[in-house]
Short mmCIF file of C-alpha atoms in Angstrom, two decimals:
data_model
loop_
_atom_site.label_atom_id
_atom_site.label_comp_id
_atom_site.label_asym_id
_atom_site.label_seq_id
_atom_site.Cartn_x
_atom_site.Cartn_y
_atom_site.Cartn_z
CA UNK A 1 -21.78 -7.68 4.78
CA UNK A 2 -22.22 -9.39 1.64
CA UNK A 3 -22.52 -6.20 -0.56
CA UNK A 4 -19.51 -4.36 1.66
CA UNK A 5 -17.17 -7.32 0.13
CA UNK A 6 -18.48 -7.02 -3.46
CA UNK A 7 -18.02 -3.42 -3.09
CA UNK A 8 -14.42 -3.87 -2.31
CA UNK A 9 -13.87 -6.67 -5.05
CA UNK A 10 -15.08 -4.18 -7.42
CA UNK A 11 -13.20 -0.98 -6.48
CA UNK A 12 -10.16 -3.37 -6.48
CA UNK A 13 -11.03 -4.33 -9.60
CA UNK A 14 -11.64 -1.09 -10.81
CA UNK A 15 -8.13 0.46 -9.38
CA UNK A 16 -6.61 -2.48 -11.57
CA UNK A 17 -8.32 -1.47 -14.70
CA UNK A 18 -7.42 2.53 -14.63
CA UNK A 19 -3.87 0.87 -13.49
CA UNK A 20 -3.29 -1.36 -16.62
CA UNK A 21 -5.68 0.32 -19.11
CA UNK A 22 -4.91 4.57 -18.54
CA UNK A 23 -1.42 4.29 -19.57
CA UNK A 24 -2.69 2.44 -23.37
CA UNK A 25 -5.54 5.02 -23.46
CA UNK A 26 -3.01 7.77 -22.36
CA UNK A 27 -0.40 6.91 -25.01
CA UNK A 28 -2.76 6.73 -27.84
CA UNK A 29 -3.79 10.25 -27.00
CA UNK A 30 -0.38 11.57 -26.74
CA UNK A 31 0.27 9.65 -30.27
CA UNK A 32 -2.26 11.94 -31.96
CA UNK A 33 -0.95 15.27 -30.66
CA UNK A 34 1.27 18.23 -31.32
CA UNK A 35 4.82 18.85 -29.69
CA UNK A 36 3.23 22.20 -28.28
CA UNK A 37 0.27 20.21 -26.64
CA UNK A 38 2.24 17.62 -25.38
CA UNK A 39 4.68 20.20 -23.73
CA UNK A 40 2.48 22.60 -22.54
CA UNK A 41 -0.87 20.57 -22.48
CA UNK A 42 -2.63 18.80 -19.62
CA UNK A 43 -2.09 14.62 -19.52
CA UNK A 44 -5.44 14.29 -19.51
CA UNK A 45 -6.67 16.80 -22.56
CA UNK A 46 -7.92 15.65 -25.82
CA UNK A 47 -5.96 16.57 -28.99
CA UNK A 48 -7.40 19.97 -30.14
CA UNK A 49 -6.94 18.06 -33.58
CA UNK A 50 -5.78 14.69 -33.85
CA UNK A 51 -2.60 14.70 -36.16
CA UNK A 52 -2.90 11.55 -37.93
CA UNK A 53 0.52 12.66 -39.49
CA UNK A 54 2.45 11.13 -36.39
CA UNK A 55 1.67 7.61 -37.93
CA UNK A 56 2.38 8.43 -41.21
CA UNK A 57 6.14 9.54 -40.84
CA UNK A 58 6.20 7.26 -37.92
CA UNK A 59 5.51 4.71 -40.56
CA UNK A 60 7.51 5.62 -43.48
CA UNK A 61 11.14 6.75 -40.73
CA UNK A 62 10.79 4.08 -38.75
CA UNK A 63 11.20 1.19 -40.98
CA UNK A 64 8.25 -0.34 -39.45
CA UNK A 65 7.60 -3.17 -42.17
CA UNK A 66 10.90 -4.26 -41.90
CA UNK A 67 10.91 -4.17 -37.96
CA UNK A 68 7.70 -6.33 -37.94
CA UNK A 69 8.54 -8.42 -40.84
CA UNK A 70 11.71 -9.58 -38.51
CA UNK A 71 9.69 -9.80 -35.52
CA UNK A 72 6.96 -12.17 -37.14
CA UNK A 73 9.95 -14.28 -39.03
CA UNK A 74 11.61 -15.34 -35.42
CA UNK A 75 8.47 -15.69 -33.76
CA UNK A 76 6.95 -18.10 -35.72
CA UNK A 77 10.01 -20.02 -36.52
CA UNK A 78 10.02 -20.23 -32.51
CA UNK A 79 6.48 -20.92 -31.83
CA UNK A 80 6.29 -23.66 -34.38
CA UNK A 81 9.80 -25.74 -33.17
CA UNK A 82 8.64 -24.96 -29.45
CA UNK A 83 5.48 -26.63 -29.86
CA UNK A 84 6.84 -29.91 -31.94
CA UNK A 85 9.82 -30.40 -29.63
CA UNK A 86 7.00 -29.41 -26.34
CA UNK A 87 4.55 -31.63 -27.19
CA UNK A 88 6.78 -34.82 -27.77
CA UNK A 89 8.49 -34.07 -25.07
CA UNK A 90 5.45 -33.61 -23.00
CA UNK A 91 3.79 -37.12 -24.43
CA UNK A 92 7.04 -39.01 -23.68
CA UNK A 93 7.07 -37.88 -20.06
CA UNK A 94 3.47 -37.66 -19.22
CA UNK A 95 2.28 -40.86 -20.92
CA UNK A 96 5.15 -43.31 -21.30
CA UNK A 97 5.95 -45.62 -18.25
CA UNK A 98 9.68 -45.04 -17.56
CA UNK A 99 11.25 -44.07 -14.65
CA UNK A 100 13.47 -41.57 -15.47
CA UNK A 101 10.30 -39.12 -16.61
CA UNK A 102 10.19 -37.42 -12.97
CA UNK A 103 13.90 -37.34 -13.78
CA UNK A 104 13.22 -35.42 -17.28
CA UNK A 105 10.38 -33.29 -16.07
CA UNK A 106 12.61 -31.95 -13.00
CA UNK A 107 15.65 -31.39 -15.25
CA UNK A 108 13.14 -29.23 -17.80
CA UNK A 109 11.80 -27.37 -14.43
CA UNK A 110 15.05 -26.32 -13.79
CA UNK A 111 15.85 -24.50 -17.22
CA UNK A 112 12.94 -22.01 -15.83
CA UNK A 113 15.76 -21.01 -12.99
CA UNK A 114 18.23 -20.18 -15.29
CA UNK A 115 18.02 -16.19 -15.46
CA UNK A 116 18.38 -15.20 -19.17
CA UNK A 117 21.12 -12.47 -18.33
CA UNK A 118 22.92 -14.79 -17.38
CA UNK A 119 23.72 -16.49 -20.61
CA UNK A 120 24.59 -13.56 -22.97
CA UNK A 121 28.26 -13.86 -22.75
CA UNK A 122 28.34 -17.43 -22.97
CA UNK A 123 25.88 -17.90 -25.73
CA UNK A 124 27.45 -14.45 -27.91
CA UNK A 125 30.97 -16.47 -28.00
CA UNK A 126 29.52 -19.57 -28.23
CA UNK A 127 27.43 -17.97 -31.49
CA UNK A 128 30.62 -15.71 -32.55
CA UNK A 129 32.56 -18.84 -33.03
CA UNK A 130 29.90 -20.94 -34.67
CA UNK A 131 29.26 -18.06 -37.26
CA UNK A 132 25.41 -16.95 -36.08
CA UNK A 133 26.01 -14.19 -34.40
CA UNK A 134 24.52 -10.94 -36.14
CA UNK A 135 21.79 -13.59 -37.32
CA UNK A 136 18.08 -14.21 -36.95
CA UNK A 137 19.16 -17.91 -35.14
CA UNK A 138 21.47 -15.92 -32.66
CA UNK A 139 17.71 -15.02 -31.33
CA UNK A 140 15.88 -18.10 -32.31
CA UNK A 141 18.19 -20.72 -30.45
CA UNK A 142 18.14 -18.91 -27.66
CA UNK A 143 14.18 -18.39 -27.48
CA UNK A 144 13.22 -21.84 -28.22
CA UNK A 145 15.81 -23.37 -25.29
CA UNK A 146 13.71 -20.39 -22.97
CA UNK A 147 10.17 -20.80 -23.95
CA UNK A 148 10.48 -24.89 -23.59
CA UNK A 149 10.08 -25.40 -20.44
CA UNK A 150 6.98 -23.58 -19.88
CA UNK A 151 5.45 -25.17 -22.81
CA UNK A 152 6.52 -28.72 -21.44
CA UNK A 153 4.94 -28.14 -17.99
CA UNK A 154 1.75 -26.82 -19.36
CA UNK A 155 1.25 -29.50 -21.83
CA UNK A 156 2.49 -32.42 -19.47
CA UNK A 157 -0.14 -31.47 -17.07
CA UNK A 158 -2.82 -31.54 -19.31
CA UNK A 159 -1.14 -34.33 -20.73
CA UNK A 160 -1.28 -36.88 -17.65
CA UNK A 161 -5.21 -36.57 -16.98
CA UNK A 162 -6.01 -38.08 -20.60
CA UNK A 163 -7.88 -41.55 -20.16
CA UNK A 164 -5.51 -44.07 -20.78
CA UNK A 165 -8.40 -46.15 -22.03
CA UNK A 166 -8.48 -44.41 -25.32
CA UNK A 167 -4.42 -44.75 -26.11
CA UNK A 168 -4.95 -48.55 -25.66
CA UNK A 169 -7.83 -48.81 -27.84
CA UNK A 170 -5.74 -47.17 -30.34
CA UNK A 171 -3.12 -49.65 -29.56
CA UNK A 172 -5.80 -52.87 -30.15
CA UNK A 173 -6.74 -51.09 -33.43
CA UNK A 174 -3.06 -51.22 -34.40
CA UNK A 175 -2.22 -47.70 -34.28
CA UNK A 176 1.30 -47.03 -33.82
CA UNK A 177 2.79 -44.55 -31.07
CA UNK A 178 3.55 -41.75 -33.83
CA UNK A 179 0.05 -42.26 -35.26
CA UNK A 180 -1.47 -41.80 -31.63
CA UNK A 181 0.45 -39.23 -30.80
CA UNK A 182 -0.63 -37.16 -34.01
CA UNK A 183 -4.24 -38.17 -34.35
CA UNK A 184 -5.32 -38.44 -30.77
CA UNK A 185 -3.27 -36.78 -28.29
CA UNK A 186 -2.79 -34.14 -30.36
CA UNK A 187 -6.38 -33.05 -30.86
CA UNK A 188 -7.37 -33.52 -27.51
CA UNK A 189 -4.01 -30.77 -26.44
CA UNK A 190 -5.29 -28.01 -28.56
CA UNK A 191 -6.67 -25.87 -25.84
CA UNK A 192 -3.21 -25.95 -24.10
CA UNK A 193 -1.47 -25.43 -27.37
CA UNK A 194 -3.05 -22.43 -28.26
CA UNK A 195 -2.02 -21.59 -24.59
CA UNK A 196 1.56 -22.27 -25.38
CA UNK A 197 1.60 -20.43 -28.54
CA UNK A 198 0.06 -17.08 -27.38
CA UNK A 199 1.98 -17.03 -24.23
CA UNK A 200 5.31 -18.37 -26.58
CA UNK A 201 4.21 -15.04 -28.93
CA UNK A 202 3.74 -12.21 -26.43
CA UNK A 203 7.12 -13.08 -24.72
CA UNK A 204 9.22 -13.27 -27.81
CA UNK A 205 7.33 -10.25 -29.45
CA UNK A 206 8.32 -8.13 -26.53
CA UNK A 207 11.86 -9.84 -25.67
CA UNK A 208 14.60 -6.81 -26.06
CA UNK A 209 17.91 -8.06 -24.14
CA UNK A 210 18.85 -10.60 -26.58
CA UNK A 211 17.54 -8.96 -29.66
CA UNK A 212 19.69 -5.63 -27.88
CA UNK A 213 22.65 -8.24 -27.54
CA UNK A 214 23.03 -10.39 -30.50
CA UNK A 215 21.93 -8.15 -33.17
CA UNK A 216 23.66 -5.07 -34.93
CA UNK A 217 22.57 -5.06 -38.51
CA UNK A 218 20.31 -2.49 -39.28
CA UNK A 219 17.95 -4.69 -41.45
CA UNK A 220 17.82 -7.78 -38.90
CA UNK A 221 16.38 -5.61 -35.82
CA UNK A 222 13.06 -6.71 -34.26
CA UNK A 223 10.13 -4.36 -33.58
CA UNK A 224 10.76 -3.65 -30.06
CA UNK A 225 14.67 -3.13 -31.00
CA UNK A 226 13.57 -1.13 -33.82
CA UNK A 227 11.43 0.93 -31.48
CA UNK A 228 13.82 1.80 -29.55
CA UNK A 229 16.26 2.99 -31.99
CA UNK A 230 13.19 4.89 -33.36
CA UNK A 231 13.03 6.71 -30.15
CA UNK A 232 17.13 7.30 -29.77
CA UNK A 233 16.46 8.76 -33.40
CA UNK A 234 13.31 11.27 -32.53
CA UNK A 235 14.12 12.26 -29.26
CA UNK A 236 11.93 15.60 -29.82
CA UNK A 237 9.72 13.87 -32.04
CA UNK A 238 7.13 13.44 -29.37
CA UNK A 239 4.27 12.41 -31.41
CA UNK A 240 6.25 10.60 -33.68
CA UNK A 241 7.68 8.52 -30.86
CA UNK A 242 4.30 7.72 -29.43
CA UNK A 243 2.48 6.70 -32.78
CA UNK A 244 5.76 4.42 -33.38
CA UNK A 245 5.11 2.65 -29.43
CA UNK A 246 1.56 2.77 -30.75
CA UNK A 247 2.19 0.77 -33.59
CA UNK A 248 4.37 -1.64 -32.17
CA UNK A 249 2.05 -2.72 -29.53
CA UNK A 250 -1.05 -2.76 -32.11
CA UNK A 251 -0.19 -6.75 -32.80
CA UNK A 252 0.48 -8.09 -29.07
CA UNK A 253 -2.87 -5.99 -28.40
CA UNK A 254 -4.95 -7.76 -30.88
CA UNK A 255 -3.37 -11.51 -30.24
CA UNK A 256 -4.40 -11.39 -26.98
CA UNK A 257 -7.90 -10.01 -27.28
CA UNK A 258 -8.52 -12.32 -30.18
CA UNK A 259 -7.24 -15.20 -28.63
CA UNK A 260 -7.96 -14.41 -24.55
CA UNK A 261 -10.14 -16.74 -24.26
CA UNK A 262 -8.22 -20.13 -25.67
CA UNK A 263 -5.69 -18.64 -23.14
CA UNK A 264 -8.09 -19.03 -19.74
CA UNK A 265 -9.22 -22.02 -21.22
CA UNK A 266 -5.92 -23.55 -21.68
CA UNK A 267 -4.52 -22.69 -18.68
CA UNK A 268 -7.62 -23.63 -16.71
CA UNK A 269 -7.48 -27.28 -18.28
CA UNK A 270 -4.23 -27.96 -17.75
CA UNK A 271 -4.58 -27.36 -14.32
CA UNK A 272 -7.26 -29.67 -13.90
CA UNK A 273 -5.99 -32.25 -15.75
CA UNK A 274 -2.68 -31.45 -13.98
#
């Protein structure tokens, strides 16, 4: 009986990997190959010989330092001012005896409710009359007030299950609240911050509506606006288009194998801690 279930886990398992992991195998293949084999070529055949050509005009047409350059400018700005304004946040609810925290936590919940399509209309007049719009902070604004939330309920709960003990012998050493903040609590969240940051990365590296939205100069596009214009642009391009998708999911790719691990860890502490 045993073995009958771990047979079933694994072909499970194994469904889910050909699933999430043939369509990345599949693309690269179709990256390296001709119009004629892609048109009149099985999905599944090899490139008679791989055209390595596809990323080198994909590279030079598509603009594709200028699309990531963009991409890695608002995501860092982001990830950085999401993580300050997370973690003090976090602290000030999690650690500080008040009674309005529930209060603050609940109203932070709620921005995850708030469906982003929602707020294009009202944030692109909102940004129109302020002057932003057609701006790299017409997309940052909006990503930090998105990404916050999460980042405040995943540091919170790691937050609350830190000893107590150790703020208050800060405390009889004569450390201030600031200088416990940055030299103990701090340390101590880094396995949730790294958390925060990846997950804060691979959903403003991939975001599209706003970018789509708020954006219409040429030189401010991000990579996955920029890809798709790429692909508007070679519609018959095939292996163009395909070394282009390629290319732009090259950095997500390596972020998260890199960094996979923090991001189990993370997760799995805050939820103990939680």
């Amino acid at each position: 009986m045993a073995s009958i279930k771990k047979g079933v886990v694994y072909l499970l398992l194994g469904i889910l990997v050909v699933t999430q992991v043939y369509p990345l195998l599949w693309l690269i293949l179709y990256s390296f190959k001709t119009n004629e084999e892609i048109l009149g070529g099985s999905f599944f055949a090899l490139p008679a010989s791989p055209r390595f050509a596809n990323y080198t005009e994909a590279y030079e047409q598509g603009n594709y330092v200028r699309y990531l350059f963009n991409s890695i400018f608002v995501t860092v700005i982001t990830m950085v001012v999401v993580i300050v304004l997370a973690s003090m946040v976090a602290y000030a609810i999690s650690r500080f005896r008040w009674k309005l925290a529930p209060v603050a936590l609940l109203v932070f919940m709620l921005g995850l409710m708030i469906p982003m399509q929602a707020t294009l209309l009202p944030l692109m007049v909102m940004f129109k009359n302020i002057g932003i719009l057609n701006t790299h902070w017409s997309l940052i604004l909006p990503y930090i007030a998105f990404q916050t939330p999460v980042a405040v309920f995943i540091l919170s709960g790691f937050m609350k299950g830190i000893p107590h003990e150790i703020e208050e012998s800060a405390f009889m050493d004569g450390a201030s609240v600031y200088r416990i903040f940055r030299s103990i609590i701090l340390p101590i969240s880094v396995p949730p911050i790294m958390t925060v940051c990846i997950l804060t990365f691979i959903n403003i590296w991939n975001e599209y509506i706003l970018a789509a939205t708020f954006i219409s100069s040429e030189r401010l596009k991000t990579l996955p606006f920029g890809v798709n214009s790429f692909v508007s642009q070679y519609t018959t391009n095939y292996g163009n288009i395909g070394a282009f998708l390629v290319m732009g999911a090259i950095p997500v790719i390596l972020i998260y194998f890199i960094l996979s691990e923090r991001i189990t860890k993370g997760m799995v502490a805050g939820a103990v801690k939680g």
